[in-house]
Short mmCIF file of C-alpha atoms in Angstrom, two decimals:
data_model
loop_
_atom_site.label_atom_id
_atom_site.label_comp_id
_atom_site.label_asym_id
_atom_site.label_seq_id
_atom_site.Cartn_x
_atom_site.Cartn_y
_atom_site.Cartn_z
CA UNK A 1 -31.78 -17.00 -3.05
CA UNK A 2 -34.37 -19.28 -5.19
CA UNK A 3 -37.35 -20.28 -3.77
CA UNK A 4 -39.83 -23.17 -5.39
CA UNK A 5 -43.35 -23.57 -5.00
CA UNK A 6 -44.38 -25.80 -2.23
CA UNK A 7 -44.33 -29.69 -2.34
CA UNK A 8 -45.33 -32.33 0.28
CA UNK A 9 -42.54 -32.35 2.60
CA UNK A 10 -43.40 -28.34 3.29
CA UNK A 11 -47.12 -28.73 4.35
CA UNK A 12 -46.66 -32.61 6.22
CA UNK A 13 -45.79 -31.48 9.85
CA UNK A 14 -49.79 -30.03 9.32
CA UNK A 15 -50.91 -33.43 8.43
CA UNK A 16 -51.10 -35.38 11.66
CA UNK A 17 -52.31 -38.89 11.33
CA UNK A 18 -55.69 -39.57 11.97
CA UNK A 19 -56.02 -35.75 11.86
CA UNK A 20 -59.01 -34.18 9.80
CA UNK A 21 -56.93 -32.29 7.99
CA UNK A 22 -54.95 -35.20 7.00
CA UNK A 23 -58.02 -37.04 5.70
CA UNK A 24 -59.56 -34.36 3.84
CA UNK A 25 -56.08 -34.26 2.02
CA UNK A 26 -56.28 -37.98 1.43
CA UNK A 27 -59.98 -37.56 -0.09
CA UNK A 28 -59.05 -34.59 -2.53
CA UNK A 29 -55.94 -35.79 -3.50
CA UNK A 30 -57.29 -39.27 -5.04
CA UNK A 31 -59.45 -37.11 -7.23
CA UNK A 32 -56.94 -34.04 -8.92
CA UNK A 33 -53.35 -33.87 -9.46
CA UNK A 34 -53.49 -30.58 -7.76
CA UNK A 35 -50.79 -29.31 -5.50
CA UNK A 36 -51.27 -31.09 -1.93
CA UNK A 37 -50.80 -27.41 -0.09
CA UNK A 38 -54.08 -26.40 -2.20
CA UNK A 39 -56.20 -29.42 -0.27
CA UNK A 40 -54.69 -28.34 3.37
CA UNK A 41 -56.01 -25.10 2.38
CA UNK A 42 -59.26 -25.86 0.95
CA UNK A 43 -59.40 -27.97 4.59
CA UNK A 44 -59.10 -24.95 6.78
CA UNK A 45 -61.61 -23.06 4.53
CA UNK A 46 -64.38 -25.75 5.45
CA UNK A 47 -63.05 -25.79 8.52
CA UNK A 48 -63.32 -21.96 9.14
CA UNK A 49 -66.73 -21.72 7.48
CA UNK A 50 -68.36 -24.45 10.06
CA UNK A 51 -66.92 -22.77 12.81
CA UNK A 52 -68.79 -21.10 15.85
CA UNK A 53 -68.38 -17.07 15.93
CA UNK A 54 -66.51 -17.49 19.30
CA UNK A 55 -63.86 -19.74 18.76
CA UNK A 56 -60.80 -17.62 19.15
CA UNK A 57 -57.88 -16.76 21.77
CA UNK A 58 -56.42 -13.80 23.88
CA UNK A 59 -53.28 -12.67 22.24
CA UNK A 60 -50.55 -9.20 22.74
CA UNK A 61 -53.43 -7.25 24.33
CA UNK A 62 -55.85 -8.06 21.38
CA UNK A 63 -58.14 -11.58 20.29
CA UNK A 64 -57.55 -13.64 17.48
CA UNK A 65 -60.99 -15.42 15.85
CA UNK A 66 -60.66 -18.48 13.59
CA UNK A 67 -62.03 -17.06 9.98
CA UNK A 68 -59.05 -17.30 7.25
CA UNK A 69 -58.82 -15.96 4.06
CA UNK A 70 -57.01 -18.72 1.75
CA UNK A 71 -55.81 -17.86 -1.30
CA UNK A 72 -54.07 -20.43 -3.63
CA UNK A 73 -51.53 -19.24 -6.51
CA UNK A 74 -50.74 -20.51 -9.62
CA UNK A 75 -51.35 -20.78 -13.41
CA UNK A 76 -54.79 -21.07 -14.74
CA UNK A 77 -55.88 -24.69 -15.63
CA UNK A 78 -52.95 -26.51 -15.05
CA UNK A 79 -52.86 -25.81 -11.34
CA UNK A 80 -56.44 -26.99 -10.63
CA UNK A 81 -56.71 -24.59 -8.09
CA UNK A 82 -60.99 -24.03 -8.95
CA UNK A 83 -61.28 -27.66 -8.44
CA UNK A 84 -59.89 -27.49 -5.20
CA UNK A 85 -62.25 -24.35 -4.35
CA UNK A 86 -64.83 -26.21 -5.75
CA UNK A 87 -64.03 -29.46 -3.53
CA UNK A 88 -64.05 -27.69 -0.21
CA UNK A 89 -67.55 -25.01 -1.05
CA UNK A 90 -69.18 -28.65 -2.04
CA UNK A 91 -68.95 -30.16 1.26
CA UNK A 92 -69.32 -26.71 3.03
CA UNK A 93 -72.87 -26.16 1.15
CA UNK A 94 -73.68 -30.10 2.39
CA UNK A 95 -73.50 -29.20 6.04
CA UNK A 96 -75.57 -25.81 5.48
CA UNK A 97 -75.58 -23.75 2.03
CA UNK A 98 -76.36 -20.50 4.06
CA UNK A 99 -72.69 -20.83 4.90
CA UNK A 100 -71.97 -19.88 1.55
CA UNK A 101 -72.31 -16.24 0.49
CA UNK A 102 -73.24 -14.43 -2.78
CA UNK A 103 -70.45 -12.62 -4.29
CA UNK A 104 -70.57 -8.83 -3.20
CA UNK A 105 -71.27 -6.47 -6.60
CA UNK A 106 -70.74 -3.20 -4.13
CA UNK A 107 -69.78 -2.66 -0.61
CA UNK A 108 -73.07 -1.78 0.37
CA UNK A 109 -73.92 -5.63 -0.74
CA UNK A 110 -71.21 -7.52 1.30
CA UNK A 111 -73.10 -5.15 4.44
CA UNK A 112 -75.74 -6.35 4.21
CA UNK A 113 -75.80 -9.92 3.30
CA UNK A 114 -73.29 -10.02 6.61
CA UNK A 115 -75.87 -8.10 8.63
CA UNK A 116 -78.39 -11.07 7.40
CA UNK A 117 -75.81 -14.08 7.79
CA UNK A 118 -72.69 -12.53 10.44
CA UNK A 119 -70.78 -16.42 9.80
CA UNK A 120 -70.25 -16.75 6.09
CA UNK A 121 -67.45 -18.01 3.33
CA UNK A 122 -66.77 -16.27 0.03
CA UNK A 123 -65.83 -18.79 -2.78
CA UNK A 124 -63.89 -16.89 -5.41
CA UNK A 125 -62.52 -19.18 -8.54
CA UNK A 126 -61.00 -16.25 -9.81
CA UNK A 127 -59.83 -13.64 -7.21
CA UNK A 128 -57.97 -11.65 -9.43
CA UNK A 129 -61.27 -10.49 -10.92
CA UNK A 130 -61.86 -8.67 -7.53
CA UNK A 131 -58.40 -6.86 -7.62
CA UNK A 132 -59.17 -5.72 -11.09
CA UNK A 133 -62.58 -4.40 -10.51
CA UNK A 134 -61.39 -2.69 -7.19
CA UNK A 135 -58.41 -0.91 -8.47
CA UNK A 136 -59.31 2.79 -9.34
CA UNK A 137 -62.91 1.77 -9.71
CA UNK A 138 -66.09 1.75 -8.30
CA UNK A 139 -65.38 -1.78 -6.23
CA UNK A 140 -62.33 0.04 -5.13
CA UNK A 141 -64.01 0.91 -1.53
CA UNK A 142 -64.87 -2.85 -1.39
CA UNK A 143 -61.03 -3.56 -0.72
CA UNK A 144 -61.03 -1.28 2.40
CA UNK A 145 -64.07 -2.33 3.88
CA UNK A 146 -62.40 -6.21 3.50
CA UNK A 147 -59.58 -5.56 5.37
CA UNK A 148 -61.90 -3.77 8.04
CA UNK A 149 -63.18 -7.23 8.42
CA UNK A 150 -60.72 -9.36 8.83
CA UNK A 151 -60.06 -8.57 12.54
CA UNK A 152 -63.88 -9.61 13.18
CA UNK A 153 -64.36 -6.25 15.30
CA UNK A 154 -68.25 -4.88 15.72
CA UNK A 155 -68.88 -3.08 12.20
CA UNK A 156 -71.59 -0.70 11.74
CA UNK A 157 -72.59 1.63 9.16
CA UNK A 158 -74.88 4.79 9.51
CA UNK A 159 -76.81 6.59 6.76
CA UNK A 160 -79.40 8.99 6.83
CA UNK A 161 -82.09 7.50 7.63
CA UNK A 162 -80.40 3.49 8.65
CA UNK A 163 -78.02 2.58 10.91
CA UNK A 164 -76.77 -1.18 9.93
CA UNK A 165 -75.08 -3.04 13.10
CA UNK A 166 -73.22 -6.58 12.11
CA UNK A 167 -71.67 -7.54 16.19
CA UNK A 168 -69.85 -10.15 15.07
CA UNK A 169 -68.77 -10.19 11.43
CA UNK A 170 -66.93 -13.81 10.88
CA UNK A 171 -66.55 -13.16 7.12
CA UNK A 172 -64.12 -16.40 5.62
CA UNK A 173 -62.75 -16.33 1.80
CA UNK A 174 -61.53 -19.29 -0.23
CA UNK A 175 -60.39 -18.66 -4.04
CA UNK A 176 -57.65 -18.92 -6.57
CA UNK A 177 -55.51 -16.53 -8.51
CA UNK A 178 -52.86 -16.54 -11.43
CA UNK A 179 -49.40 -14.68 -10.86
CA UNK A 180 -50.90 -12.33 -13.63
CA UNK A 181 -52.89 -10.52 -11.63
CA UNK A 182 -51.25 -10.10 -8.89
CA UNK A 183 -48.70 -8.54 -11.14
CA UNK A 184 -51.30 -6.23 -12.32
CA UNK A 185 -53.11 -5.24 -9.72
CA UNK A 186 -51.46 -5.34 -6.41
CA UNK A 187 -48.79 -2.98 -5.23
CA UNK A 188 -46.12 -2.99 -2.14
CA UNK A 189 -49.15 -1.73 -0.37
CA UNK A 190 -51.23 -3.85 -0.49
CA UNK A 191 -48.73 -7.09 0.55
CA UNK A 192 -46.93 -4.89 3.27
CA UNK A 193 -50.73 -3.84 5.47
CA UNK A 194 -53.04 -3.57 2.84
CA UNK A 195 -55.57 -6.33 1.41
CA UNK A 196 -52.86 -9.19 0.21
CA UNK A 197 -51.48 -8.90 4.11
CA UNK A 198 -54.80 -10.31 5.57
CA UNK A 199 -54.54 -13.71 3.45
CA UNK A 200 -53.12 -17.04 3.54
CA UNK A 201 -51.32 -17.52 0.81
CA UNK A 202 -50.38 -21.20 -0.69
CA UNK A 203 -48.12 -21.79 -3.65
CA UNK A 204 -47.79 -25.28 -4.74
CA UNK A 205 -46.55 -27.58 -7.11
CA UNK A 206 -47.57 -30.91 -8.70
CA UNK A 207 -46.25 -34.00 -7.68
CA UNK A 208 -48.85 -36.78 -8.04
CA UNK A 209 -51.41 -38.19 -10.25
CA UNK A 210 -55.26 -38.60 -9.27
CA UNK A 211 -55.96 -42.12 -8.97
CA UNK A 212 -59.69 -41.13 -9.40
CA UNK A 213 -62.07 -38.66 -10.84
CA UNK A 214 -65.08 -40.11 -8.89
CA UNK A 215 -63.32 -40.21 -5.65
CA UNK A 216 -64.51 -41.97 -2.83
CA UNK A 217 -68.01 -41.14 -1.68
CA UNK A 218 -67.78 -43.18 1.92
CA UNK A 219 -64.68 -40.62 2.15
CA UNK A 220 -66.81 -37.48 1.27
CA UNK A 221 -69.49 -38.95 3.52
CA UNK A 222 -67.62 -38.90 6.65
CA UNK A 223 -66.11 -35.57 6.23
CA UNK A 224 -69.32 -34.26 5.50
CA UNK A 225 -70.44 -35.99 8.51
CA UNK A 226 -67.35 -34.55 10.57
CA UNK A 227 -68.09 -30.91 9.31
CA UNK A 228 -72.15 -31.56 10.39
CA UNK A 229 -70.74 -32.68 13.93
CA UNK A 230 -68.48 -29.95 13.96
CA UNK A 231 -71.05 -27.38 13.05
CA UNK A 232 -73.39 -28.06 15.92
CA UNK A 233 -70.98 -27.85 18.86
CA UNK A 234 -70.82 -25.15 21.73
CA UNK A 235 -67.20 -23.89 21.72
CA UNK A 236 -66.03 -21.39 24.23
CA UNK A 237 -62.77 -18.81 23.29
CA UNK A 238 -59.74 -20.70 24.38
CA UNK A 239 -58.02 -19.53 27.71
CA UNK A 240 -54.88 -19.38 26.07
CA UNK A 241 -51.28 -21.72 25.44
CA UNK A 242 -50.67 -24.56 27.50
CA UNK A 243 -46.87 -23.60 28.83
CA UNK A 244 -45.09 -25.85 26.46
CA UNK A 245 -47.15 -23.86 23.57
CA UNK A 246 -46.66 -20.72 25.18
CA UNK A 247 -43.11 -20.92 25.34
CA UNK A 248 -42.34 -22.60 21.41
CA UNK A 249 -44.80 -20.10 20.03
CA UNK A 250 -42.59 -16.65 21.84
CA UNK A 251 -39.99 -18.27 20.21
CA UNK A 252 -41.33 -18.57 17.09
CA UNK A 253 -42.92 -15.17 16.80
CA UNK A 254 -39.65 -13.32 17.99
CA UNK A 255 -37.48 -14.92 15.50
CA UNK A 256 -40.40 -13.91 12.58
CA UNK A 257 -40.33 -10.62 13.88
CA UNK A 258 -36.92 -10.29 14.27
CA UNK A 259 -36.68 -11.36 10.17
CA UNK A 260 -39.19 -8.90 9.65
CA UNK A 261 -37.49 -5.82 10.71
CA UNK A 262 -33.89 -6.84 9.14
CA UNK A 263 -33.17 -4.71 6.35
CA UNK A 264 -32.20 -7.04 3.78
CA UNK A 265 -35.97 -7.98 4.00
CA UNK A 266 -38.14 -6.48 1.41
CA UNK A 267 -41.61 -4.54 1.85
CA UNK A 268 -43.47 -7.15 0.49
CA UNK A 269 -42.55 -9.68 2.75
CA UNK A 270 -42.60 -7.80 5.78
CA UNK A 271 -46.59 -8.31 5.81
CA UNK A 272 -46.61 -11.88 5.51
CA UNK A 273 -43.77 -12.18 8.48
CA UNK A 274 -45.77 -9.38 10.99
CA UNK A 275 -48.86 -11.47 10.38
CA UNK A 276 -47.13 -14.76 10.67
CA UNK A 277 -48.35 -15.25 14.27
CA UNK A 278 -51.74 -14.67 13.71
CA UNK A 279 -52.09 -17.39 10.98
CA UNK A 280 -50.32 -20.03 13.29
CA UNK A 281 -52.95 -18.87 15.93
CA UNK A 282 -55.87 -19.17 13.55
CA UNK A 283 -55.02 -22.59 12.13
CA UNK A 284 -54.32 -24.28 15.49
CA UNK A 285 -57.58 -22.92 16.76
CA UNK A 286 -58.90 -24.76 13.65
CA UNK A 287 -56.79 -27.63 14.49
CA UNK A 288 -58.28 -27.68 18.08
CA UNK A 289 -61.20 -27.37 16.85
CA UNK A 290 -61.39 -30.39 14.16
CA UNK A 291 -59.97 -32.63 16.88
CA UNK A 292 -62.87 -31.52 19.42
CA UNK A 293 -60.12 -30.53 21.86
CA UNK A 294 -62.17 -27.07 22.31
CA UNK A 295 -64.57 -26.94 24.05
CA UNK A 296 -67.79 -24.95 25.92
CA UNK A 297 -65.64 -25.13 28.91
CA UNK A 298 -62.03 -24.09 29.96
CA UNK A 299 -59.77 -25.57 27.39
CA UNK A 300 -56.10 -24.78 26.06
CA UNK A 301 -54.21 -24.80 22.88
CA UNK A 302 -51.94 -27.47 23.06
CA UNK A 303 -48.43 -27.50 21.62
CA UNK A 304 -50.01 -30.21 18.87
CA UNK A 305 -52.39 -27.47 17.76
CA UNK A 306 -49.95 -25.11 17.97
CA UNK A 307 -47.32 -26.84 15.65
CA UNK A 308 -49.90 -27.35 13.13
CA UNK A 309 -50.47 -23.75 12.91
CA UNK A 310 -46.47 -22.93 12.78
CA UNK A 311 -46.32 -25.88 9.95
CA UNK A 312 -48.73 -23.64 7.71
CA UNK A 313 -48.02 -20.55 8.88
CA UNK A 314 -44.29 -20.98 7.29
CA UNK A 315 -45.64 -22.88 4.16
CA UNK A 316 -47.81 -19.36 3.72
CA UNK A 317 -44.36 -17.39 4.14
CA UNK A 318 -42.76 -19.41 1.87
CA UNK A 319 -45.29 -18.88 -0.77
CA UNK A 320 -45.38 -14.77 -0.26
CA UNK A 321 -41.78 -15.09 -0.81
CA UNK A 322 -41.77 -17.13 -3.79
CA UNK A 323 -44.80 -14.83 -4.92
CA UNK A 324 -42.59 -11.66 -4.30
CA UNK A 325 -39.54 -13.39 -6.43
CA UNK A 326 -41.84 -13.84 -9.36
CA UNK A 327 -43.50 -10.48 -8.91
CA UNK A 328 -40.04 -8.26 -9.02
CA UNK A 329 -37.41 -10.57 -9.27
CA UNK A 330 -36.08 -8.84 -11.64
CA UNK A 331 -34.67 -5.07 -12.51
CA UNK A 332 -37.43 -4.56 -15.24
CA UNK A 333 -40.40 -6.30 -12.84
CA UNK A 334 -39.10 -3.88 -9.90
CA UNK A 335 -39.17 -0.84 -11.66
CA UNK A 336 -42.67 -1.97 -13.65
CA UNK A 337 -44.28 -2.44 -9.65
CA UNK A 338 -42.67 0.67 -8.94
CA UNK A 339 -44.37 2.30 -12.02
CA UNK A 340 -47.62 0.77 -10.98
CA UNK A 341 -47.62 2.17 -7.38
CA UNK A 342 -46.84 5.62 -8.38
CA UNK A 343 -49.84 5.71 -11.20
CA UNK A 344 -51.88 4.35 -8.27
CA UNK A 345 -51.95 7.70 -7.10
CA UNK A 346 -53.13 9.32 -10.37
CA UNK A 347 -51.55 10.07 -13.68
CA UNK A 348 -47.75 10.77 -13.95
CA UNK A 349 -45.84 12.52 -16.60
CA UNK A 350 -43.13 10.59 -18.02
CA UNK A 351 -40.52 13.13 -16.78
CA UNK A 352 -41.57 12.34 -13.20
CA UNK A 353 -41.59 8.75 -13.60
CA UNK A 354 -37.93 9.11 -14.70
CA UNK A 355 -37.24 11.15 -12.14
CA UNK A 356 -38.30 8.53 -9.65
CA UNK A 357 -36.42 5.63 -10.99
CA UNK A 358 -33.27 7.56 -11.98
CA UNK A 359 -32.85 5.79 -15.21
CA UNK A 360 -31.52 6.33 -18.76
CA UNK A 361 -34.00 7.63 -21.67
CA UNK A 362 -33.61 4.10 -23.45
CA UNK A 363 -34.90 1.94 -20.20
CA UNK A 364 -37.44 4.16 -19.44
CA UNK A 365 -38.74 3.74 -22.99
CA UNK A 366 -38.57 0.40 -22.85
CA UNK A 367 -40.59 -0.13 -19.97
CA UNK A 368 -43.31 2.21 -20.41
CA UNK A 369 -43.48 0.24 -23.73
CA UNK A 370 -43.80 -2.69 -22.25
CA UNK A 371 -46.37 -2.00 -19.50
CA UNK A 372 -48.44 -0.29 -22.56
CA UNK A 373 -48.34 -3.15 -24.59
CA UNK A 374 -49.35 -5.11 -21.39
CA UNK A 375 -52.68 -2.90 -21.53
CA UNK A 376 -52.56 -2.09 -17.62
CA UNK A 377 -51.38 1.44 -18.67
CA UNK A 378 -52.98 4.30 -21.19
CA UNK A 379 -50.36 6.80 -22.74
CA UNK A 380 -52.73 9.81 -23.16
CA UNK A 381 -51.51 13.33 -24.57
CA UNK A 382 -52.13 16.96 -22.15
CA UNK A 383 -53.35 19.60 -22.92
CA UNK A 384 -49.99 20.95 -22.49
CA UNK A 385 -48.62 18.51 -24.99
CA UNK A 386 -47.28 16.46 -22.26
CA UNK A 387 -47.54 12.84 -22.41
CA UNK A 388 -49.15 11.34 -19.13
CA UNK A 389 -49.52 8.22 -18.25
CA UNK A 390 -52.99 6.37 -16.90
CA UNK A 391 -53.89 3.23 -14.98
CA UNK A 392 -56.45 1.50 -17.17
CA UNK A 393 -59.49 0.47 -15.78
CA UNK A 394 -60.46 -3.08 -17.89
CA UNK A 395 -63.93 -2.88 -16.90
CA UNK A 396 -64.35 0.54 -18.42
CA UNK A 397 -61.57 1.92 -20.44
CA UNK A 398 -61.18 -0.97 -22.87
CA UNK A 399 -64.83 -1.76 -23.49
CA UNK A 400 -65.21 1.83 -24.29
CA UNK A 401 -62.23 2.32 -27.15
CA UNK A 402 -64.12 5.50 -27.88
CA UNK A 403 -63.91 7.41 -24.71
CA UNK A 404 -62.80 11.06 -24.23
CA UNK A 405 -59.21 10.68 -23.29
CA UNK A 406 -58.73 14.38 -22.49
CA UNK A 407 -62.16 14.04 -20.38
CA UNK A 408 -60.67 11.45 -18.52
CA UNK A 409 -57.43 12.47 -18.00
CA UNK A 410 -58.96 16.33 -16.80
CA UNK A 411 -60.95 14.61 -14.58
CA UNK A 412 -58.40 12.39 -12.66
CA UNK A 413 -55.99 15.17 -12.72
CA UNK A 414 -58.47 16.74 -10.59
CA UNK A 415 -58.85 13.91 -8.45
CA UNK A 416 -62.48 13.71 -8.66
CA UNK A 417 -62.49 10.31 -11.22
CA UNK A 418 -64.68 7.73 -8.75
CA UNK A 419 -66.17 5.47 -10.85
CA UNK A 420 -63.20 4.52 -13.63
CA UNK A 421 -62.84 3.15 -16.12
CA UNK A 422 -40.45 -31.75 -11.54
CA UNK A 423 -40.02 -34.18 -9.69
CA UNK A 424 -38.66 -37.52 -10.81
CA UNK A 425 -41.29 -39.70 -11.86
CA UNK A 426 -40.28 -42.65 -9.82
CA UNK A 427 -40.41 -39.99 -6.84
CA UNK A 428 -43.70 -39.15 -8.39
CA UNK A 429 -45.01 -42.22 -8.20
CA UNK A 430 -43.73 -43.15 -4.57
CA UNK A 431 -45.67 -40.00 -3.32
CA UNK A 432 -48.85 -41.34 -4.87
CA UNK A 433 -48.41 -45.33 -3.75
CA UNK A 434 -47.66 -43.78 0.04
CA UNK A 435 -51.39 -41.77 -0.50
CA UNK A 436 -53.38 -44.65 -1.63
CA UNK A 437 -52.32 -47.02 1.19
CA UNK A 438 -51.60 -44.96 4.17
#
């Protein structure tokens, strides 16, 4: 089956008229061509980073808080996806710039600028620089203590002589990425529990032209405005589903499950299914929340919140699958991922790479050529004239051309290597005539 990025029709049961969500999408989209899924997610971002620490609902024995972690996918410059991070961190860092957080150079870092600010957004342009710098290197514990995180649980670290407390960490990310590295440097691990499980994913495609690169600054004013508003109210935890919500969203979340546990499924997507319920829980407490239907009191999600959250929460499956299709879609991208995870857990010869993917001398050439001429793999010779083969590390490895390959390869052997190296037109056109007079 063929999947296609997202379009309009995917992401408009989300857009509710009058809604702020639908506005915000309205103001962005007069300004960039970008994909209309990458304004509903740069909407939730602002949405998530204005949002009190205890807006959030019982769920299965556990609580669900409102931070998200949106990430938008597609190729760089054409997609526009930094202008859309750009458009939402602008009117975040109007309402309050302390919302916005300096990007983490260590673990350590990320500690304690949450221990200083506990409510904070991330703005990453370029996520894929984080996967690279975390893979086999020394950001690589930064990826674990993220997905620690995301559930918002008490975190606390203890050192010798410190002990650093955060009670409520509401940490909220908002970037971009390119297919590239996500090829590179994410494995079935990381999509099935891992770090890529935890985030909202949006993959769109382009199907209108801005109508202007000033926008409309009465527009920007009263979302601004809205966020302020927003950012100032007492909200309690919602009680729970209103029955009508209650009963559509046990339907919903049986049928993802259900799809996630078939076997025709693959690993990759399994993630994005398991976790489908907790994005549709996250976005209609957003929802709720932009429509001032929460409250300090008692209050509900209704089944209008609710279907919000299911409208996005499939667009995100949708884009993890089409992700996944472009990732191994093929024979030779399977067994290159499959290469990838298995040198993820230190060097491997090529006998027990071929071995592992039982196939003939002339493939397995071919594809260890390939991933060497991709530069995400070194080819480095044993001492035992055996040819192993090494994850590069790009922040290292290829600004050093002179390093001691046997060094290197001795010491990850011994495991003790932590700091490494279209639409129609006239459709086209339609879509952008219903925008600028809705």
């Amino acid at each position: 089956m063929s999947f296609s990025p997202l379009s309009f029709a995917d992401v408009e049961g989300a857009l509710r008229p009058g809604s702020f969500l639908r506005d915000y999408v309205r103001y962005a989209a007069v300004q960039t061509d970008a994909p209309i899924p990458y304004h509903l997610g740069g909407a939730l971002a602002a949405l998530a980073a204005v949002a009190p620490p205890n807006l959030s609902v019982p769920t299965f024995g556990g609580i669900i808080h409102a931070p998200v972690w949106v990430l938008l996918v597609g190729p760089s410059g054409i997609s526009r996806k930094s202008t859309c991070v750009n458009m939402a961190s602008r009117l975040v860092r109007a309402v309050n710039d302390r919302l916005l957080g300096h990007l983490p150079d260590s673990p350590e870092g990320l500690i304690e600028a949450l221990a200083a600010q506990p409510s904070q957004m991330l703005v990453y342009s370029e996520f894929g620089e984080v996967l690279a710098k975390s893979q086999n290197g020394r950001l690589e514990p930064l990826r674990t203590l993220l997905t620690n995180l995301y559930d918002c649980q008490p975190y606390s670290r203890r050192l010798r002589k410190s002990t650093t407390v955060i009670p409520e960490p509401r940490l909220n990310i908002f970037g971009g990425v390119t297919e590239t590295y996500l090829a590179s440097y994410t494995g079935v691990t990381d999509w099935t529990g891992g770090l890529m499980s935890r985030f909202l994913v949006l993959v769109g495609r382009t199907e209108h032209s801005a109508s202007s690169y000033h926008g409309d600054p009465q527009a920007e004013a009263k979302l601004i405005l809205h966020l302020k508003r927003l950012h100032g109210r007492a909200v309690g935890p919602a009680a729970g589903f209103t029955p009508e919500a209650d009963a559509l969203f046990r339907v919903w979340v049986s049928a993802q499950d259900s799809r996630a546990r078939a076997s025709r499924t693959p690993d990759w997507l399994r993630g994005a299914l398991s976790r489908a319920g907790n994005v549709a829980q996250k976005v209609a407490l957003l929802s709720a929340f932009a429509e001032g239907r929460a409250s300090d009191r008692e209050w509900w999600i209704t089944l209008d919140d609710l279907q919000v959250g299911i409208a996005v929460a499939e667009a995100h499956v949708k884009s993890v699958t089409w992700v996944v299709e472009v990732l191994c879609g093929t024979t030779y991208q399977r067994q290159r991922m499959t290469v990838l995870d298995m040198l993820r857990d230190g060097p491997q010869t090529e006998a027990a790479i071929a071995r592992h993917l039982k196939v003939s001398k002339r493939d397995l050439n071919n594809l260890l050529a390939g991933i060497t001429a991709e530069r995400i793999v070194m080819p480095i010779t044993g001492p035992n004239k055996f040819t192993y083969y090494l994850l590069r590390d790009l922040g290292d490895i290829e600004s050093d051309e002179t390093c001691d390959e046997q060094q290197l390869l001795a010491e990850m052997l011994r495991g003790d290597k932590t700091e490494t190296l279209e639409e129609h037109p006239l459709q086209a056109a339609e879509r952008q005539a219903r925008y600028a007079h809705e």
